[in-house]
Amino acid sequence: MKAHDGMYIDGAWRPAASGDTIDVVNPLDEQVIDRVPAGTAADVDAAVRAARAALPGWAATPPAERAARLAALRDVLAARKDEIAETVTAELGSPLAFSQAVHASVPIAVAGSYAELAASHAFEEKVGNSTVYQEPIGVVGAITPWNYPLHQIVAKVAPALAAGCTVVLKPAEDTPLTAQLFAEAVDEAGIPAGVFNLVTGLGPIAGQALAEHPGVDLVSFTGSTAVGRQIGATAGAAVKKVALELGGKSANVILPSADLAKAVNVGVANVMSNSGQTCSAWTRMLVHRDQYDEAVELAATAAAKYGSRIGPVVNAKQRARVRSYIEKGVAEGARLVAGGPASPSAQGYFISPTVFADVTPDMTIAQEEIFGPVLSILRYDDEDDAVRIANGTVYGLAGAVWAGEEAEAVAFARRLETGQVDINGGRFNPRAPFGGYKQSGVGRELGAHGLSEYLQTKSLQF
């Protein structure tokens, strides 16, 4: 799509306060494909004012009507699925097949789930001599990342709108075209002016202005734990609610009774998906020492098959970051069995699918989020040791457990300090709550739990 040269505010594309722009770069060939406005605090203020003005009307709109608008939004996104996939591929570098299957399809399912929830959720209930109401929290400032650009937008905007909130979105500066396409879809779906607003710009300028704005009642942020801490501190000073979906270092625990080949192959695929740019990726594979050598061989063979199948990482900075972690892994004594820091291509921000063996829990690559196609394989002695290693980071976002019997896997998973665990390759569920323990965040996204983040409770006693 061709970029808009303004901000989507109060139902129209309006000139930006500044003439500054941000280049949109295709990670495949490092070429500038378009430019979008670099928003300022003045743009954010205009968007928040529009959202505040629209809030009373949208909050008073019956849930069934809000559901109908969300259903219309879902249908528009579905009709533009191919365009969405092409746009994501152009600005993120994702292979087109993956963009179609995941980047375009998952947000459609999530939007549909909130259309249904808006119509079915009990916004009012009787509790003894009280009537308890769930009301919209107000104006939402949504700050989204680049790794799943449309999914992250829909996972925030759809529940906010279903709850009766109005929204100002500040998307990642690397993937603003997808956000502009979403704004077009909102407009086409007939969502009233001011209910959704879009400001493109840099995080330290537009994002910070949005987080600090006194007219914002809730800040919903997905991104790094470091930035999440800053937003949490800013919001805390104003006693403002936050929903934070942050980093991860998820463990993929393969118990001795599991189908080892299947668990390893699925685990490698999980890490390489989206070029490793997934906060919930199972970047630590834990294998019993008796099966360790076989697992390493299987993982190295599987990773080699992804050399020509994954796209680049998003930008030069991210490529340098991932390379530095690979180099640190080697320096700390981990053994490279696939990939490495050398670029597999003279053009584009590519990283070779990389697998480390002989990784110990204290190594940097076993503790810090890399956000690239890098897998660390660790040994464990028994289940207690595996639990200790799996829980031995500051993160707790996701994970996986494999076992011969489901009950064995479930019993182990219940011991993990993490928000979501896939059992024997369990499928993604757009209605299941997603979010983390510890420094992986605050709050939940998706399904009814995601809707509740945008509601506040009032009780009337009779």
Short mmCIF file of C-alpha atoms in Angstrom, two decimals:
data_model
loop_
_atom_site.label_atom_id
_atom_site.label_comp_id
_atom_site.label_asym_id
_atom_site.label_seq_id
_atom_site.Cartn_x
_atom_site.Cartn_y
_atom_site.Cartn_z
CA MET A 1 0.00 0.00 0.00
CA LYS A 2 1.01 3.63 -0.45
CA ALA A 3 1.64 5.41 2.84
CA HIS A 4 -0.58 8.23 4.05
CA ASP A 5 1.23 11.49 4.75
CA GLY A 6 -0.89 12.34 7.78
CA MET A 7 -2.31 10.95 11.01
CA TYR A 8 -5.67 9.21 11.31
CA ILE A 9 -7.41 11.37 13.93
CA ASP A 10 -11.12 11.83 14.59
CA GLY A 11 -12.13 9.77 11.56
CA ALA A 12 -9.96 11.51 8.95
CA TRP A 13 -6.38 11.67 7.68
CA ARG A 14 -4.99 14.95 8.99
CA PRO A 15 -1.68 16.73 8.37
CA ALA A 16 1.00 16.00 10.94
CA ALA A 17 2.21 18.76 13.24
CA SER A 18 5.74 18.41 11.87
CA GLY A 19 7.13 17.80 8.41
CA ASP A 20 9.57 15.19 9.73
CA THR A 21 9.25 11.67 8.34
CA ILE A 22 10.39 8.12 9.08
CA ASP A 23 11.82 5.88 6.36
CA VAL A 24 10.19 2.48 5.92
CA VAL A 25 12.90 0.01 4.91
CA ASN A 26 12.43 -3.40 3.32
CA PRO A 27 14.64 -5.78 5.36
CA LEU A 28 15.05 -8.08 2.35
CA ASP A 29 17.02 -5.60 0.25
CA GLU A 30 17.61 -2.70 2.68
CA GLN A 31 15.84 -0.27 0.36
CA VAL A 32 13.52 2.57 1.46
CA ILE A 33 10.04 1.70 0.23
CA ASP A 34 8.06 4.59 1.71
CA ARG A 35 7.92 7.29 4.38
CA VAL A 36 5.42 8.10 7.11
CA PRO A 37 5.02 11.16 9.35
CA ALA A 38 7.10 11.32 12.52
CA GLY A 39 4.52 12.22 15.13
CA THR A 40 5.11 14.72 17.91
CA ALA A 41 3.52 15.44 21.28
CA ALA A 42 1.15 17.80 19.46
CA ASP A 43 -0.12 14.96 17.24
CA VAL A 44 -0.58 12.74 20.29
CA ASP A 45 -2.48 15.48 22.10
CA ALA A 46 -4.85 15.94 19.15
CA ALA A 47 -5.47 12.21 18.98
CA VAL A 48 -6.11 11.90 22.73
CA ARG A 49 -8.50 14.84 22.63
CA ALA A 50 -10.42 13.17 19.81
CA ALA A 51 -10.55 9.91 21.75
CA ARG A 52 -11.81 11.68 24.89
CA ALA A 53 -14.51 13.47 22.94
CA ALA A 54 -15.69 10.19 21.39
CA LEU A 55 -15.58 8.22 24.64
CA PRO A 56 -19.05 9.04 26.09
CA GLY A 57 -20.85 8.08 22.90
CA TRP A 58 -18.92 4.87 22.30
CA ALA A 59 -19.11 3.80 25.96
CA ALA A 60 -22.89 4.26 25.83
CA THR A 61 -23.22 2.28 22.61
CA PRO A 62 -24.98 -1.04 23.34
CA PRO A 63 -22.58 -4.00 23.34
CA ALA A 64 -24.50 -5.60 20.47
CA GLU A 65 -23.77 -2.58 18.28
CA ARG A 66 -20.11 -2.56 19.28
CA ALA A 67 -20.05 -6.26 18.38
CA ALA A 68 -21.50 -5.49 14.96
CA ARG A 69 -18.78 -2.90 14.25
CA LEU A 70 -16.10 -5.38 15.29
CA ALA A 71 -17.64 -8.03 13.06
CA ALA A 72 -17.54 -5.53 10.20
CA LEU A 73 -13.87 -4.85 10.99
CA ARG A 74 -13.15 -8.57 10.90
CA ASP A 75 -14.83 -8.82 7.50
CA VAL A 76 -12.85 -5.90 6.09
CA LEU A 77 -9.60 -7.41 7.29
CA ALA A 78 -10.58 -10.74 5.74
CA ALA A 79 -11.37 -9.05 2.41
CA ARG A 80 -7.96 -7.36 2.46
CA LYS A 81 -6.03 -10.40 3.65
CA ASP A 82 -3.75 -10.57 0.61
CA GLU A 83 -2.92 -6.88 0.84
CA ILE A 84 -2.16 -7.27 4.55
CA ALA A 85 0.21 -10.15 3.88
CA GLU A 86 2.00 -8.26 1.11
CA THR A 87 2.37 -5.17 3.31
CA VAL A 88 3.79 -7.14 6.24
CA THR A 89 6.23 -8.90 3.92
CA ALA A 90 7.38 -5.58 2.47
CA GLU A 91 8.13 -3.86 5.78
CA LEU A 92 8.98 -6.81 8.07
CA GLY A 93 10.64 -9.15 5.58
CA SER A 94 8.51 -12.14 6.52
CA PRO A 95 8.18 -14.79 3.79
CA LEU A 96 4.87 -14.25 2.01
CA ALA A 97 3.52 -17.70 2.88
CA PHE A 98 4.10 -17.03 6.60
CA SER A 99 2.56 -13.56 6.27
CA GLN A 100 -0.55 -15.09 4.76
CA ALA A 101 -0.82 -17.97 7.22
CA VAL A 102 0.00 -16.05 10.41
CA HIS A 103 0.41 -12.28 10.10
CA ALA A 104 -2.82 -11.80 8.15
CA SER A 105 -4.92 -14.74 9.36
CA VAL A 106 -4.46 -14.68 13.14
CA PRO A 107 -5.66 -11.06 13.58
CA ILE A 108 -8.83 -11.87 11.65
CA ALA A 109 -9.56 -14.71 14.09
CA VAL A 110 -8.82 -12.47 17.08
CA ALA A 111 -11.06 -9.67 15.78
CA GLY A 112 -13.84 -12.22 15.28
CA SER A 113 -13.43 -13.55 18.80
CA TYR A 114 -13.95 -10.07 20.25
CA ALA A 115 -16.99 -9.47 18.07
CA GLU A 116 -18.47 -12.55 19.72
CA LEU A 117 -17.32 -11.59 23.22
CA ALA A 118 -18.72 -8.07 22.95
CA ALA A 119 -22.11 -9.60 22.25
CA SER A 120 -21.98 -12.33 24.90
CA HIS A 121 -20.02 -10.85 27.82
CA ALA A 122 -21.97 -10.15 31.02
CA PHE A 123 -21.28 -6.47 31.63
CA GLU A 124 -23.75 -6.54 34.54
CA GLU A 125 -24.43 -9.11 37.25
CA LYS A 126 -26.33 -9.49 40.52
CA VAL A 127 -24.30 -10.32 43.64
CA GLY A 128 -26.60 -10.56 46.63
CA ASN A 129 -28.09 -7.12 47.24
CA SER A 130 -25.65 -5.52 44.78
CA THR A 131 -25.60 -4.95 41.06
CA VAL A 132 -22.07 -5.05 39.69
CA TYR A 133 -21.29 -3.23 36.46
CA GLN A 134 -18.22 -3.56 34.27
CA GLU A 135 -17.55 -0.27 32.54
CA PRO A 136 -14.91 0.86 30.04
CA ILE A 137 -11.74 2.14 31.66
CA GLY A 138 -11.60 5.12 29.30
CA VAL A 139 -9.03 6.23 26.73
CA VAL A 140 -6.42 3.60 25.90
CA GLY A 141 -2.92 4.40 24.72
CA ALA A 142 -1.78 1.36 22.73
CA ILE A 143 1.92 1.03 21.90
CA THR A 144 2.71 -1.95 19.69
CA PRO A 145 5.88 -3.67 18.40
CA TRP A 146 7.00 -4.65 14.92
CA ASN A 147 7.36 -8.42 15.18
CA TYR A 148 3.67 -9.26 14.64
CA PRO A 149 2.49 -5.84 13.52
CA LEU A 150 -1.20 -6.48 12.84
CA HIS A 151 -1.76 -9.14 15.48
CA GLN A 152 -0.36 -6.91 18.20
CA ILE A 153 -2.61 -4.05 17.09
CA VAL A 154 -5.77 -6.16 16.96
CA ALA A 155 -4.97 -7.87 20.29
CA LYS A 156 -5.15 -4.43 21.94
CA VAL A 157 -7.62 -2.44 19.87
CA ALA A 158 -10.31 -5.11 19.49
CA PRO A 159 -10.83 -5.78 23.23
CA ALA A 160 -10.61 -2.07 23.99
CA LEU A 161 -13.38 -1.32 21.49
CA ALA A 162 -15.42 -4.29 22.69
CA ALA A 163 -15.20 -2.89 26.24
CA GLY A 164 -16.41 0.54 25.12
CA CYS A 165 -13.02 2.27 25.32
CA THR A 166 -11.57 4.61 22.73
CA VAL A 167 -8.01 4.21 21.50
CA VAL A 168 -4.91 6.07 20.38
CA LEU A 169 -2.44 3.74 18.68
CA LYS A 170 1.30 4.38 18.35
CA PRO A 171 2.69 1.51 16.25
CA ALA A 172 6.33 0.51 15.87
CA GLU A 173 8.25 2.80 13.54
CA ASP A 174 9.55 -0.18 11.56
CA THR A 175 6.09 -1.39 10.50
CA PRO A 176 3.82 1.67 10.21
CA LEU A 177 2.27 0.73 6.86
CA THR A 178 0.40 -2.20 8.41
CA ALA A 179 -0.96 0.19 11.06
CA GLN A 180 -2.14 2.63 8.39
CA LEU A 181 -3.84 -0.23 6.56
CA PHE A 182 -5.60 -1.13 9.81
CA ALA A 183 -6.79 2.47 10.19
CA GLU A 184 -8.28 2.26 6.69
CA ALA A 185 -10.07 -0.93 7.72
CA VAL A 186 -11.46 0.75 10.85
CA ASP A 187 -12.79 3.56 8.70
CA GLU A 188 -14.31 1.15 6.19
CA ALA A 189 -15.95 -0.85 8.99
CA GLY A 190 -17.92 2.23 10.07
CA ILE A 191 -16.42 2.63 13.53
CA PRO A 192 -17.34 6.18 14.62
CA ALA A 193 -14.92 9.08 14.33
CA GLY A 194 -12.56 9.47 17.27
CA VAL A 195 -13.08 5.95 18.60
CA PHE A 196 -9.81 4.84 17.00
CA ASN A 197 -6.90 7.17 16.27
CA LEU A 198 -3.45 6.54 14.84
CA VAL A 199 -0.21 8.47 15.38
CA THR A 200 2.95 7.16 13.72
CA GLY A 201 6.28 8.15 15.20
CA LEU A 202 9.31 7.23 17.26
CA GLY A 203 8.98 5.60 20.65
CA PRO A 204 10.98 8.15 22.66
CA ILE A 205 8.90 10.99 21.21
CA ALA A 206 5.36 9.91 20.26
CA GLY A 207 5.34 6.81 22.47
CA GLN A 208 6.56 8.68 25.50
CA ALA A 209 4.07 11.49 24.92
CA LEU A 210 1.25 8.95 24.76
CA ALA A 211 2.34 7.18 27.94
CA GLU A 212 2.63 10.48 29.81
CA HIS A 213 -0.55 12.12 28.52
CA PRO A 214 -2.98 12.90 31.37
CA GLY A 215 -5.93 12.16 29.09
CA VAL A 216 -4.94 8.49 28.77
CA ASP A 217 -6.46 6.14 31.35
CA LEU A 218 -4.65 2.92 30.44
CA VAL A 219 -1.37 2.27 28.65
CA SER A 220 -1.16 -1.09 26.90
CA PHE A 221 2.39 -1.81 25.77
CA THR A 222 4.09 -4.76 24.11
CA GLY A 223 7.86 -4.69 23.75
CA SER A 224 11.07 -5.01 25.69
CA THR A 225 11.16 -5.37 29.45
CA ALA A 226 13.46 -2.34 29.68
CA VAL A 227 10.95 -0.04 27.98
CA GLY A 228 8.12 -1.69 29.90
CA ARG A 229 9.78 -0.67 33.16
CA GLN A 230 9.97 2.94 31.97
CA ILE A 231 6.30 2.96 30.97
CA GLY A 232 5.31 1.32 34.24
CA ALA A 233 7.19 3.98 36.20
CA THR A 234 5.60 6.79 34.17
CA ALA A 235 2.11 5.36 34.58
CA GLY A 236 2.68 4.63 38.25
CA ALA A 237 3.48 8.24 38.97
CA ALA A 238 0.02 9.12 37.66
CA VAL A 239 -1.65 6.07 39.27
CA LYS A 240 -2.56 4.98 35.75
CA LYS A 241 -3.27 1.37 34.87
CA VAL A 242 -0.84 -0.49 32.60
CA ALA A 243 -1.00 -3.74 30.66
CA LEU A 244 2.52 -4.87 29.79
CA GLU A 245 3.43 -7.81 27.55
CA LEU A 246 7.21 -7.95 27.72
CA GLY A 247 10.16 -10.25 27.10
CA GLY A 248 10.54 -14.00 27.34
CA LYS A 249 13.10 -16.79 27.53
CA SER A 250 10.76 -19.73 27.31
CA ALA A 251 11.78 -23.31 28.06
CA ASN A 252 10.89 -26.27 25.87
CA VAL A 253 11.17 -29.21 28.27
CA ILE A 254 11.42 -32.65 26.67
CA LEU A 255 10.81 -35.37 29.27
CA PRO A 256 12.43 -38.80 28.70
CA SER A 257 9.11 -40.45 27.78
CA ALA A 258 8.42 -38.01 24.92
CA ASP A 259 8.74 -38.63 21.20
CA LEU A 260 12.19 -37.04 21.02
CA ALA A 261 12.38 -36.51 17.27
CA LYS A 262 8.97 -34.83 17.12
CA ALA A 263 9.65 -32.63 20.15
CA VAL A 264 13.01 -31.48 18.80
CA ASN A 265 11.75 -30.80 15.27
CA VAL A 266 8.73 -28.84 16.48
CA GLY A 267 10.92 -26.99 18.95
CA VAL A 268 13.37 -25.91 16.27
CA ALA A 269 10.51 -24.81 14.03
CA ASN A 270 9.09 -22.74 16.87
CA VAL A 271 12.36 -20.87 17.39
CA MET A 272 12.96 -20.25 13.68
CA SER A 273 9.41 -19.05 13.04
CA ASN A 274 9.24 -15.33 12.18
CA SER A 275 13.07 -15.36 12.11
CA GLY A 276 13.10 -15.87 15.85
CA GLN A 277 11.34 -12.57 16.46
CA THR A 278 8.69 -13.99 18.79
CA CYS A 279 8.58 -13.09 22.48
CA SER A 280 7.09 -16.48 23.38
CA ALA A 281 9.60 -18.54 21.34
CA TRP A 282 10.94 -21.67 23.06
CA THR A 283 14.54 -20.51 22.89
CA ARG A 284 15.81 -22.90 25.59
CA MET A 285 15.47 -26.62 24.84
CA LEU A 286 15.90 -28.76 27.97
CA VAL A 287 16.80 -32.41 27.34
CA HIS A 288 17.64 -35.24 29.74
CA ARG A 289 21.38 -35.95 29.69
CA ASP A 290 20.81 -39.54 28.47
CA GLN A 291 19.12 -38.19 25.31
CA TYR A 292 21.17 -35.04 24.95
CA ASP A 293 23.57 -36.00 22.17
CA GLU A 294 20.78 -37.38 20.02
CA ALA A 295 18.71 -34.24 20.54
CA VAL A 296 21.63 -32.01 19.55
CA GLU A 297 22.14 -33.96 16.34
CA LEU A 298 18.44 -33.80 15.51
CA ALA A 299 18.30 -30.05 16.19
CA ALA A 300 21.37 -29.30 14.07
CA THR A 301 19.91 -31.26 11.15
CA ALA A 302 16.53 -29.55 11.52
CA ALA A 303 18.04 -26.04 11.73
CA ALA A 304 20.03 -26.58 8.52
CA LYS A 305 16.76 -26.98 6.62
CA TYR A 306 15.71 -23.45 7.56
CA GLY A 307 18.65 -21.71 5.93
CA SER A 308 16.68 -20.61 2.88
CA ARG A 309 13.23 -20.65 4.47
CA ILE A 310 13.29 -17.85 7.04
CA GLY A 311 13.33 -14.16 6.31
CA PRO A 312 15.65 -11.48 7.65
CA VAL A 313 15.37 -9.80 11.00
CA VAL A 314 13.70 -6.41 10.97
CA ASN A 315 16.63 -3.98 10.73
CA ALA A 316 20.38 -3.51 10.93
CA LYS A 317 20.29 -2.79 14.67
CA GLN A 318 18.48 -6.05 15.37
CA ARG A 319 20.90 -7.99 13.15
CA ALA A 320 23.85 -6.53 15.08
CA ARG A 321 22.17 -7.38 18.39
CA VAL A 322 21.59 -11.02 17.43
CA ARG A 323 25.13 -11.38 16.09
CA SER A 324 26.54 -10.00 19.35
CA TYR A 325 24.66 -12.65 21.33
CA ILE A 326 25.93 -15.43 19.07
CA GLU A 327 29.48 -14.16 19.52
CA LYS A 328 28.97 -13.97 23.29
CA GLY A 329 27.68 -17.55 23.34
CA VAL A 330 30.86 -18.74 21.65
CA ALA A 331 33.02 -16.62 23.97
CA GLU A 332 31.35 -18.09 27.07
CA GLY A 333 31.99 -21.66 25.95
CA ALA A 334 28.83 -22.81 24.21
CA ARG A 335 29.34 -25.05 21.17
CA LEU A 336 27.97 -23.98 17.80
CA VAL A 337 26.36 -26.92 15.99
CA ALA A 338 24.50 -24.89 13.36
CA GLY A 339 24.73 -21.36 12.02
CA GLY A 340 26.86 -18.63 13.55
CA PRO A 341 27.39 -14.88 13.39
CA ALA A 342 28.43 -14.71 9.73
CA SER A 343 25.73 -13.36 7.42
CA PRO A 344 24.37 -15.89 4.91
CA SER A 345 23.64 -13.11 2.40
CA ALA A 346 25.41 -10.02 1.12
CA GLN A 347 22.13 -8.11 1.09
CA GLY A 348 19.31 -8.01 3.61
CA TYR A 349 19.32 -8.30 7.40
CA PHE A 350 19.73 -12.06 7.48
CA ILE A 351 20.93 -14.24 10.36
CA SER A 352 21.78 -17.92 9.90
CA PRO A 353 19.55 -20.33 11.87
CA THR A 354 21.78 -20.98 14.86
CA VAL A 355 21.88 -23.79 17.43
CA PHE A 356 24.12 -23.92 20.50
CA ALA A 357 24.94 -27.07 22.47
CA ASP A 358 26.71 -27.39 25.83
CA VAL A 359 24.82 -24.37 27.12
CA THR A 360 24.76 -23.95 30.89
CA PRO A 361 21.99 -22.08 32.75
CA ASP A 362 24.26 -19.23 33.79
CA MET A 363 25.35 -18.30 30.24
CA THR A 364 24.10 -15.04 28.77
CA ILE A 365 22.41 -16.83 25.86
CA ALA A 366 20.45 -18.90 28.39
CA GLN A 367 19.33 -15.89 30.43
CA GLU A 368 18.69 -12.97 28.07
CA GLU A 369 16.18 -12.56 25.27
CA ILE A 370 17.98 -12.59 21.91
CA PHE A 371 14.99 -12.12 19.56
CA GLY A 372 16.53 -13.92 16.63
CA PRO A 373 16.77 -17.46 15.20
CA VAL A 374 18.99 -18.78 17.99
CA LEU A 375 18.34 -21.94 20.03
CA SER A 376 20.19 -23.00 23.19
CA ILE A 377 20.12 -26.68 24.24
CA LEU A 378 20.65 -27.44 27.92
CA ARG A 379 21.05 -30.73 29.85
CA TYR A 380 19.11 -31.69 32.95
CA ASP A 381 19.52 -34.60 35.38
CA ASP A 382 15.98 -35.20 36.62
CA GLU A 383 12.60 -33.44 36.73
CA ASP A 384 13.49 -31.31 39.73
CA ASP A 385 16.61 -30.15 37.92
CA ALA A 386 14.56 -29.38 34.80
CA VAL A 387 12.09 -27.31 36.83
CA ARG A 388 14.97 -25.40 38.44
CA ILE A 389 16.53 -24.59 35.07
CA ALA A 390 13.23 -23.75 33.37
CA ASN A 391 12.27 -21.35 36.18
CA GLY A 392 15.76 -19.94 36.50
CA THR A 393 15.36 -16.69 34.55
CA VAL A 394 13.65 -13.37 35.26
CA TYR A 395 11.08 -14.21 32.57
CA GLY A 396 7.93 -16.32 32.60
CA LEU A 397 5.99 -15.80 29.39
CA ALA A 398 5.48 -19.17 27.73
CA GLY A 399 6.93 -22.65 27.32
CA ALA A 400 6.34 -26.21 26.24
CA VAL A 401 6.39 -29.67 27.81
CA TRP A 402 6.59 -32.99 25.97
CA ALA A 403 5.90 -36.39 27.53
CA GLY A 404 4.58 -39.81 26.54
CA GLU A 405 1.45 -39.29 28.62
CA GLU A 406 -0.50 -36.03 28.74
CA ALA A 407 -1.00 -36.29 32.50
CA GLU A 408 2.78 -36.45 33.03
CA ALA A 409 3.28 -33.33 30.92
CA VAL A 410 0.48 -31.46 32.71
CA ALA A 411 1.89 -32.31 36.13
CA PHE A 412 5.26 -30.92 35.08
CA ALA A 413 3.75 -27.83 33.43
CA ARG A 414 1.93 -26.93 36.64
CA ARG A 415 5.35 -26.48 38.28
CA LEU A 416 6.52 -23.91 35.73
CA GLU A 417 6.47 -20.20 36.56
CA THR A 418 5.08 -19.08 33.23
CA GLY A 419 1.86 -17.76 31.78
CA GLN A 420 1.24 -20.21 28.96
CA VAL A 421 2.48 -23.75 28.28
CA ASP A 422 1.91 -25.88 25.19
CA ILE A 423 1.47 -29.57 25.97
CA ASN A 424 2.84 -31.99 23.35
CA GLY A 425 2.60 -29.35 20.64
CA GLY A 426 -0.76 -27.85 21.62
CA ARG A 427 -2.29 -25.52 19.03
CA PHE A 428 -2.60 -21.74 19.34
CA ASN A 429 -5.92 -20.69 20.85
CA PRO A 430 -6.98 -17.07 20.17
CA ARG A 431 -9.35 -17.19 23.15
CA ALA A 432 -6.79 -18.40 25.70
CA PRO A 433 -5.20 -15.73 27.93
CA PHE A 434 -1.66 -14.77 26.97
CA GLY A 435 0.75 -12.99 29.27
CA GLY A 436 3.57 -13.51 31.67
CA TYR A 437 4.79 -14.12 35.16
CA LYS A 438 7.69 -12.19 36.73
CA GLN A 439 9.37 -9.68 34.38
CA SER A 440 7.43 -10.93 31.35
CA GLY A 441 4.67 -8.49 32.11
CA VAL A 442 1.48 -7.45 33.83
CA GLY A 443 -1.99 -8.43 32.67
CA ARG A 444 -3.29 -10.70 29.94
CA GLU A 445 -4.26 -10.44 26.28
CA LEU A 446 -6.77 -12.44 24.20
CA GLY A 447 -10.14 -13.88 25.11
CA ALA A 448 -12.25 -12.87 28.07
CA HIS A 449 -9.17 -12.22 30.21
CA GLY A 450 -7.92 -9.77 27.59
CA LEU A 451 -11.28 -8.00 27.58
CA SER A 452 -11.20 -7.59 31.37
CA GLU A 453 -8.01 -5.50 31.13
CA TYR A 454 -10.06 -2.70 29.57
CA LEU A 455 -12.91 -2.79 32.10
CA GLN A 456 -13.30 -1.35 35.58
CA THR A 457 -15.85 -2.44 38.16
CA LYS A 458 -18.61 -0.51 39.90
CA SER A 459 -21.03 -1.95 42.45
CA LEU A 460 -24.42 -0.54 43.52
CA GLN A 461 -25.97 -1.76 46.78
CA PHE A 462 -29.74 -1.90 47.28
#
